[in-house]
Coordinates of C-alpha atoms and ligand atoms in Angstrom, one line a residue:
M7 CA -42.1 12.2 13.8
N8 CA -40.5 13.2 17.2
I9 CA -37.6 15.4 16.5
V10 CA -34.9 16.7 18.9
I11 CA -32.9 19.8 17.9
L12 CA -29.8 20.8 19.8
G13 CA -29.1 24.5 19.6
A14 CA -31.6 27.3 19.1
G15 CA -29.4 29.7 17.1
L16 CA -30.0 30.4 13.4
M17 CA -30.3 26.8 12.0
G18 CA -31.9 25.3 15.1
R19 CA -34.7 27.9 15.1
L20 CA -35.3 27.8 11.3
L21 CA -35.5 24.0 11.3
A22 CA -37.7 23.8 14.4
C23 CA -40.3 26.2 12.7
E24 CA -40.2 24.5 9.4
L25 CA -40.5 21.0 10.9
A26 CA -43.3 22.0 13.2
R27 CA -45.1 23.6 10.3
A28 CA -44.8 20.2 8.5
G29 CA -46.6 18.5 11.3
H30 CA -43.8 17.0 13.4
T31 CA -43.2 17.2 17.2
V32 CA -40.1 19.1 18.0
D33 CA -38.1 19.3 21.2
V34 CA -35.4 22.2 21.1
F35 CA -32.6 22.3 23.7
D36 CA -30.3 25.3 24.0
A37 CA -27.5 25.8 26.4
A38 CA -28.6 29.5 26.9
G39 CA -31.8 31.3 27.1
P40 CA -34.4 32.4 24.6
Q41 CA -32.6 35.7 23.6
A42 CA -29.9 33.6 21.9
L43 CA -27.2 35.8 23.5
N44 CA -24.5 33.2 23.1
S45 CA -25.1 32.6 19.4
A46 CA -23.3 33.8 16.3
A47 CA -26.9 34.4 15.0
R48 CA -27.5 37.2 17.5
A49 CA -24.2 39.0 16.8
A50 CA -24.4 38.9 13.0
A51 CA -25.1 41.7 10.6
A52 CA -27.3 39.4 8.5
M53 CA -26.3 40.8 5.2
L54 CA -27.3 38.7 2.2
A55 CA -24.6 39.6 -0.3
P56 CA -23.6 36.6 -2.6
L57 CA -21.6 38.6 -5.1
A58 CA -19.8 40.8 -2.5
E59 CA -18.9 37.7 -0.6
S60 CA -17.5 36.0 -3.7
A61 CA -14.3 37.9 -3.0
V62 CA -13.7 35.6 0.0
A63 CA -16.0 32.7 -0.8
E64 CA -16.3 29.6 -3.0
D65 CA -18.8 29.7 -5.9
S66 CA -21.0 27.1 -4.1
V67 CA -21.6 29.6 -1.3
V68 CA -22.5 32.3 -3.9
N69 CA -24.9 29.9 -5.5
M70 CA -26.5 29.1 -2.1
G71 CA -26.8 32.8 -1.4
Q72 CA -28.7 33.4 -4.6
Y73 CA -31.0 30.6 -3.6
G74 CA -31.4 32.1 -0.2
L75 CA -32.2 35.6 -1.5
S76 CA -35.3 34.2 -3.3
R77 CA -36.2 31.7 -0.4
W78 CA -36.0 34.2 2.5
P79 CA -39.3 36.1 1.7
E80 CA -41.2 32.7 1.7
L81 CA -39.6 31.7 5.0
L82 CA -40.4 35.0 6.6
S83 CA -44.0 34.9 5.2
H84 CA -44.8 32.0 7.6
L85 CA -43.9 34.1 10.7
K86 CA -46.5 36.1 12.5
Q87 CA -44.1 38.9 13.7
P88 CA -42.8 41.1 10.9
V89 CA -39.1 40.9 10.1
Y90 CA -37.3 43.7 8.3
F91 CA -36.1 42.3 4.9
Q92 CA -34.5 44.6 2.3
Q93 CA -33.2 43.8 -1.2
Q94 CA -32.0 47.2 -2.4
G95 CA -28.4 46.0 -3.3
T96 CA -25.0 46.6 -1.8
L97 CA -22.9 49.7 -2.3
V98 CA -19.1 49.4 -2.3
V99 CA -17.0 52.6 -1.6
W100 CA -13.3 53.4 -1.0
H101 CA -11.1 56.4 -0.3
R102 CA -9.0 57.6 -3.2
Q103 CA -5.8 56.3 -1.7
D104 CA -7.2 52.8 -1.7
Q105 CA -7.9 52.7 -5.5
A106 CA -5.6 49.7 -6.0
E107 CA -7.4 47.6 -3.5
A108 CA -10.7 48.6 -5.2
T109 CA -9.5 47.7 -8.6
R110 CA -8.4 44.3 -7.3
F111 CA -11.9 43.8 -5.6
T112 CA -13.7 44.8 -8.8
H113 CA -11.6 42.3 -10.9
Q114 CA -12.5 39.6 -8.4
L115 CA -16.2 40.2 -8.7
Q116 CA -16.0 40.5 -12.5
A117 CA -14.3 37.1 -12.6
T118 CA -17.1 35.7 -10.4
H119 CA -19.6 37.0 -12.9
T120 CA -17.8 35.4 -15.8
R121 CA -18.0 32.1 -14.0
L122 CA -21.6 32.6 -12.7
P123 CA -23.3 34.7 -15.4
G124 CA -26.7 34.3 -13.7
L125 CA -25.7 36.8 -11.0
P126 CA -27.0 40.4 -11.4
T127 CA -24.4 42.6 -13.2
L128 CA -22.0 44.7 -11.2
Q129 CA -22.5 48.5 -11.9
V130 CA -19.6 51.0 -11.7
L131 CA -20.8 54.3 -10.3
D132 CA -19.5 57.8 -11.2
A133 CA -20.2 60.8 -9.1
Q134 CA -23.6 61.5 -10.6
A135 CA -24.8 57.9 -10.2
M136 CA -23.5 57.9 -6.7
A137 CA -25.4 61.0 -5.8
L138 CA -28.6 59.5 -7.2
L139 CA -28.2 56.2 -5.3
E140 CA -26.9 57.4 -1.9
P141 CA -27.1 61.3 -1.7
G142 CA -25.7 61.2 1.7
L143 CA -22.4 59.9 0.6
A144 CA -22.0 61.9 -2.5
E145 CA -19.9 64.7 -1.0
R146 CA -17.2 62.3 0.0
F147 CA -17.3 59.5 -2.6
S148 CA -17.3 60.3 -6.3
Q149 CA -17.1 56.7 -7.4
G150 CA -18.3 53.3 -6.2
L151 CA -19.7 49.9 -7.1
Y152 CA -23.3 48.8 -7.0
L153 CA -24.3 45.2 -6.6
P154 CA -28.1 45.0 -7.4
G155 CA -30.4 42.5 -5.9
E156 CA -28.4 41.9 -2.8
G157 CA -30.2 42.1 0.6
Q158 CA -30.1 42.0 4.3
L159 CA -32.5 41.4 7.2
D160 CA -32.8 42.4 10.8
N161 CA -31.4 39.3 12.7
H162 CA -32.7 40.4 16.2
Q163 CA -36.2 40.7 14.7
L164 CA -35.8 37.3 13.0
L165 CA -34.7 35.6 16.1
D166 CA -37.5 37.1 18.0
A167 CA -40.1 36.2 15.4
L168 CA -38.8 32.6 15.2
L169 CA -38.9 32.4 19.1
L170 CA -42.6 33.5 19.0
A171 CA -43.4 31.0 16.3
M172 CA -41.8 28.2 18.3
Q173 CA -43.5 29.4 21.6
Q174 CA -46.9 29.5 19.9
H175 CA -46.7 26.2 18.2
P176 CA -48.4 23.5 20.2
S177 CA -46.1 20.8 19.1
V178 CA -42.8 22.6 19.9
S179 CA -41.3 22.2 23.4
L180 CA -38.5 24.5 24.3
H181 CA -35.8 23.6 26.9
W182 CA -33.6 26.7 27.8
D183 CA -30.4 26.6 29.8
S184 CA -30.2 22.9 28.9
P185 CA -26.9 22.0 27.3
R186 CA -27.0 18.6 25.6
Q187 CA -24.9 16.5 23.3
P188 CA -26.1 13.8 20.8
D189 CA -25.0 11.0 23.2
D190 CA -27.6 12.2 25.7
F191 CA -30.3 10.9 23.3
A192 CA -28.8 7.5 22.6
A193 CA -31.3 4.6 22.9
G194 CA -32.1 3.7 26.5
T195 CA -30.9 7.0 27.9
S196 CA -33.3 8.1 30.6
G197 CA -34.8 11.6 31.3
Q198 CA -35.1 12.6 27.6
P199 CA -38.1 12.8 25.2
N200 CA -39.3 9.3 24.3
S201 CA -38.7 7.7 20.9
T202 CA -36.6 10.2 19.2
D203 CA -37.0 9.7 15.4
W204 CA -34.4 12.3 14.4
L205 CA -31.8 14.3 16.1
L206 CA -30.5 17.5 14.5
D207 CA -27.3 18.9 16.1
C208 CA -27.2 22.7 15.3
R209 CA -24.9 23.8 18.2
G210 CA -22.4 25.8 16.1
L211 CA -19.3 26.3 18.1
G212 CA -21.0 24.3 21.0
A213 CA -20.4 21.1 19.0
Q214 CA -16.6 21.4 19.3
A215 CA -16.2 18.8 22.0
Q216 CA -17.6 16.1 19.7
W217 CA -16.5 17.6 16.5
P218 CA -12.9 19.0 17.1
Q219 CA -12.5 20.4 13.6
V220 CA -15.1 23.0 14.3
R221 CA -13.2 26.3 15.2
G222 CA -14.2 29.8 16.0
V223 CA -13.5 32.9 13.9
R224 CA -14.0 35.8 16.2
G225 CA -16.1 38.7 14.9
E226 CA -16.8 42.1 16.6
V227 CA -19.6 44.4 15.7
A228 CA -21.1 47.6 17.0
L229 CA -24.8 48.5 17.0
L230 CA -25.3 52.2 16.7
H231 CA -28.3 54.6 16.8
A232 CA -27.5 57.3 14.3
P233 CA -30.7 59.1 13.2
N234 CA -28.7 61.7 11.3
V235 CA -27.0 59.3 9.0
R236 CA -28.8 58.9 5.7
L237 CA -27.7 55.6 4.3
S238 CA -30.4 53.4 2.8
R239 CA -28.5 50.1 1.9
P240 CA -25.6 48.0 3.2
T241 CA -22.4 49.7 2.4
R242 CA -18.9 48.2 2.3
L243 CA -15.7 50.2 2.7
I244 CA -12.8 48.7 0.9
H245 CA -9.7 49.3 3.0
P246 CA -6.4 47.5 3.1
R247 CA -6.4 47.3 6.9
Y248 CA -10.0 48.1 8.2
P249 CA -12.5 46.8 5.6
I250 CA -15.9 47.3 7.2
Y251 CA -19.5 47.2 6.3
I252 CA -22.3 49.4 7.5
A253 CA -25.7 47.7 7.6
P254 CA -28.6 50.2 8.1
K255 CA -31.6 48.6 9.9
E256 CA -34.9 50.3 10.7
N257 CA -35.4 53.3 13.1
G258 CA -31.9 54.8 12.7
L259 CA -30.0 51.7 13.7
F260 CA -26.8 50.7 12.0
K261 CA -24.7 47.5 12.5
I262 CA -21.0 48.2 11.9
G263 CA -18.7 45.2 11.4
A264 CA -16.9 43.1 11.5
T265 CA -13.4 42.1 12.6
E266 CA -12.3 38.6 11.5
I267 CA -9.8 37.0 13.9
E268 CA -8.7 33.3 14.0
S269 CA -9.7 32.7 17.5
D270 CA -12.3 30.9 19.8
D271 CA -12.2 33.9 22.2
V272 CA -15.6 35.3 23.0
S273 CA -14.4 37.8 25.5
P274 CA -15.7 41.5 25.1
V275 CA -14.7 43.7 22.2
S276 CA -11.2 45.0 22.3
V277 CA -10.4 48.8 22.4
R278 CA -8.4 48.4 19.2
S279 CA -11.2 46.7 17.3
C280 CA -13.7 49.3 18.6
L281 CA -11.5 52.2 17.4
E282 CA -10.9 50.7 14.0
L283 CA -14.5 49.8 13.3
L284 CA -15.9 53.2 14.4
S285 CA -13.1 55.3 12.9
A286 CA -13.6 53.6 9.6
A287 CA -17.4 54.2 9.8
Y288 CA -16.7 57.8 10.7
T289 CA -14.7 58.2 7.5
V290 CA -17.7 57.0 5.5
D291 CA -20.1 59.4 7.2
P292 CA -19.1 61.9 9.9
G293 CA -22.7 61.7 11.1
F294 CA -21.6 58.6 13.0
G295 CA -19.7 61.0 15.3
E296 CA -22.9 61.8 17.1
A297 CA -24.2 58.2 17.1
R298 CA -25.0 56.4 20.3
I299 CA -23.3 53.1 20.9
L300 CA -26.1 50.7 21.9
E301 CA -24.1 47.4 21.8
L302 CA -20.5 46.2 21.3
V303 CA -20.6 42.5 20.7
A304 CA -18.0 39.7 20.1
Q305 CA -18.9 36.3 18.9
C306 CA -17.4 33.4 17.0
R307 CA -18.5 32.2 13.6
P308 CA -18.6 28.3 13.7
T309 CA -16.2 27.3 11.0
L310 CA -14.8 24.0 9.5
P311 CA -11.2 23.6 8.0
N312 CA -12.4 24.3 4.4
N313 CA -14.6 27.3 5.5
L314 CA -17.6 25.5 4.0
P315 CA -20.9 24.3 5.5
T316 CA -21.1 20.6 6.1
V317 CA -23.7 18.0 7.1
R318 CA -22.4 15.0 9.0
R319 CA -24.3 11.8 9.7
L320 CA -23.8 10.5 13.2
G321 CA -25.7 7.3 12.8
A322 CA -28.8 6.7 10.6
R323 CA -31.1 9.3 12.2
C324 CA -28.8 12.0 13.5
L325 CA -27.5 14.9 11.4
Q326 CA -25.0 17.5 12.5
V327 CA -25.1 20.8 10.6
N328 CA -22.2 23.1 11.1
G329 CA -19.5 25.3 9.5
L330 CA -21.8 28.2 8.4
Y331 CA -18.9 30.5 9.1
R332 CA -19.5 34.1 8.0
H333 CA -22.3 33.2 5.7
G334 CA -25.0 31.7 7.9
Y335 CA -27.8 34.1 7.0
L336 CA -26.8 34.0 3.3
I337 CA -26.9 30.2 3.1
A338 CA -29.3 29.2 5.9
P339 CA -32.3 28.8 3.5
A340 CA -30.3 26.4 1.3
M341 CA -29.0 24.5 4.3
V342 CA -32.5 24.2 5.8
D343 CA -33.8 22.7 2.5
V344 CA -30.8 20.3 2.3
V345 CA -31.5 19.0 5.8
L346 CA -35.2 18.6 5.1
Q347 CA -34.4 16.6 1.9
L348 CA -31.9 14.4 3.8
M349 CA -34.5 13.6 6.4
Q350 CA -36.8 12.4 3.6
G351 CA -34.4 10.1 1.8
A352 CA -30.8 9.0 1.7
D353 CA -29.8 11.8 -0.8
S354 CA -30.4 15.5 -1.4
T355 CA -30.5 16.9 -4.9
L356 CA -29.9 20.4 -3.3
A357 CA -26.7 19.1 -1.5
N358 CA -25.4 17.9 -4.8
Q359 CA -26.5 21.1 -6.6
F360 CA -24.7 23.2 -4.0
E361 CA -21.8 20.8 -3.4
V362 CA -22.6 20.7 0.3
S363 CA -20.5 17.8 1.8
V364 CA -22.6 15.2 3.4
S365 CA -20.3 12.8 5.3
D366 CA -20.4 10.1 7.8
T367 CA -18.4 10.5 11.0
D368 CA -15.8 7.9 10.0
T369 CA -15.1 10.0 6.9
P370 CA -12.2 12.4 7.7
D371 CA -13.1 16.1 7.4
P372 CA -12.1 17.8 4.2
K373 CA -8.7 19.3 4.2
P374 CA -8.5 23.1 4.4
Ligands
FAD410 C1 -19.9 39.1 14.1 C2 -20.6 38.3 13.1 C3 -21.1 38.8 12.0 C4 -21.8 38.0 11.1 N1 -22.4 38.5 10.0 C5 -23.1 37.8 9.0 C6 -23.6 38.4 7.9 O1 -23.6 39.6 7.7 N2 -24.3 37.5 7.0 C7 -24.3 36.2 7.2 O2 -24.8 35.5 6.3 N3 -23.8 35.6 8.3 C8 -23.2 36.4 9.2 N4 -22.5 35.8 10.3 C9 -22.6 34.4 10.5 C10 -23.8 33.7 11.1 O3 -24.2 34.4 12.2 C11 -23.5 32.3 11.5 O4 -23.0 31.6 10.4 C12 -24.8 31.5 12.0 O5 -25.3 32.2 13.1 C13 -24.4 30.1 12.4 O6 -25.6 29.4 12.8 P1 -25.7 28.2 13.7 O7 -27.2 27.9 14.0 O8 -24.8 27.1 13.1 O9 -24.9 28.6 15.1 P2 -25.4 29.7 16.1 O10 -26.2 30.8 15.5 O11 -24.1 30.1 16.8 O12 -26.3 28.9 17.2 C14 -25.8 27.8 18.0 C15 -26.7 27.7 19.2 O13 -26.3 26.5 19.8 C16 -26.4 26.7 21.2 N5 -25.6 25.7 21.9 C17 -24.2 25.7 22.1 N6 -23.8 24.5 22.8 C18 -24.9 23.8 23.1 C19 -25.2 22.7 23.8 N7 -24.2 21.9 24.3 N8 -26.5 22.3 23.9 C20 -27.5 23.0 23.4 N9 -27.3 24.2 22.7 C21 -26.1 24.6 22.6 C22 -25.9 28.1 21.5 O14 -26.4 28.6 22.7 C23 -26.6 28.8 20.2 O15 -27.8 29.3 20.5 C24 -21.9 36.6 11.3 C25 -21.4 36.1 12.5 C26 -20.8 36.9 13.4 C27 -20.2 36.3 14.6

């Protein structure tokens, strides 16, 4: 089949590679260039933390995340360029004065576990267990939580590896700096690839003009080089005002994030957010004091009113995929497989399993 994909962020790249591998011809259009600088995918920390996210996400997202954790290694194995993928769990810490917040968080996760007993069991760490798990933090934190099995990947490496795979595949054509909308490919429209069998709209926030319910949730992150910080797994700091995560990548790199602001604003990171993120990181490990700031990035998470991912049919052979919100990396493998199933038949067992809404355009969007 001839397939057109709008948007070469996270979903667009993954779908292009999977569909090309399955033998289809794929044309990818993106409003920006190959580095995906305008995508949420580029800004993200790419943590894969279903249980940790259950404090703010529906069970369906948690279930998709568990599916994603086992599916990512397979998706990555098809790429020629290596992508850092780690599954050494998530550590959660807090300062003594924030104990009440930590207790609330622990109860939330325990409740998730009661509803979804298949998840790995949450472990409460004392000083000794903390010292064994993350010796670099043992001096400052004598208690914590450990969420085994959770993961992360390096999103810059992933986007680069997917780009290379698309560039090297003979049946993928890439069109950069080429903003498009689904109407551009309506029957009889000139200047576009002939006989489009399927159109997949993966434009994230870029779909707003045709899908007004899509909104942005601004997130700001810092990329640091901190070779003196010894932290081996994603670590979350519980804090009533500045909850942050620190995601250690390869070669002494750390992503510190992220703010969450209801806004479509993608202007540069504010001084306040920068101070809050970096100060909070410094309280976790003073080694960040000597870190070098490589990037300060702001982007918007594409989000629908109910904060859940949705597939929308725009005609018989056009699917719009959106609303991946703050869980894009966590749930992308599930969403890719849902879309592939929908392209094969009218229904998707995975969409049913994960309660992914598959609606027609005349169906009103779900209420928040
Ligand atoms: C700060 C931040 C931190 C995050 N951290 C995490 C995390 O730790 N874990 C996690 O799972 N998720 C995280 N996310 C969420 C994740 O990044 C998003 O859910 C995901 O990238 C959404 O994927 P997408 O393909 O729908 O959109 P995007 O990745 O935004 O891609 C959309 C693409 O469409 C293109 N486009 C726009 N308009 C047009 C047009 N008219 N024509 C053609 N192309 C167009 C854009 O240029 C872009 O390349 C984070 C997001 C942010 C912003």
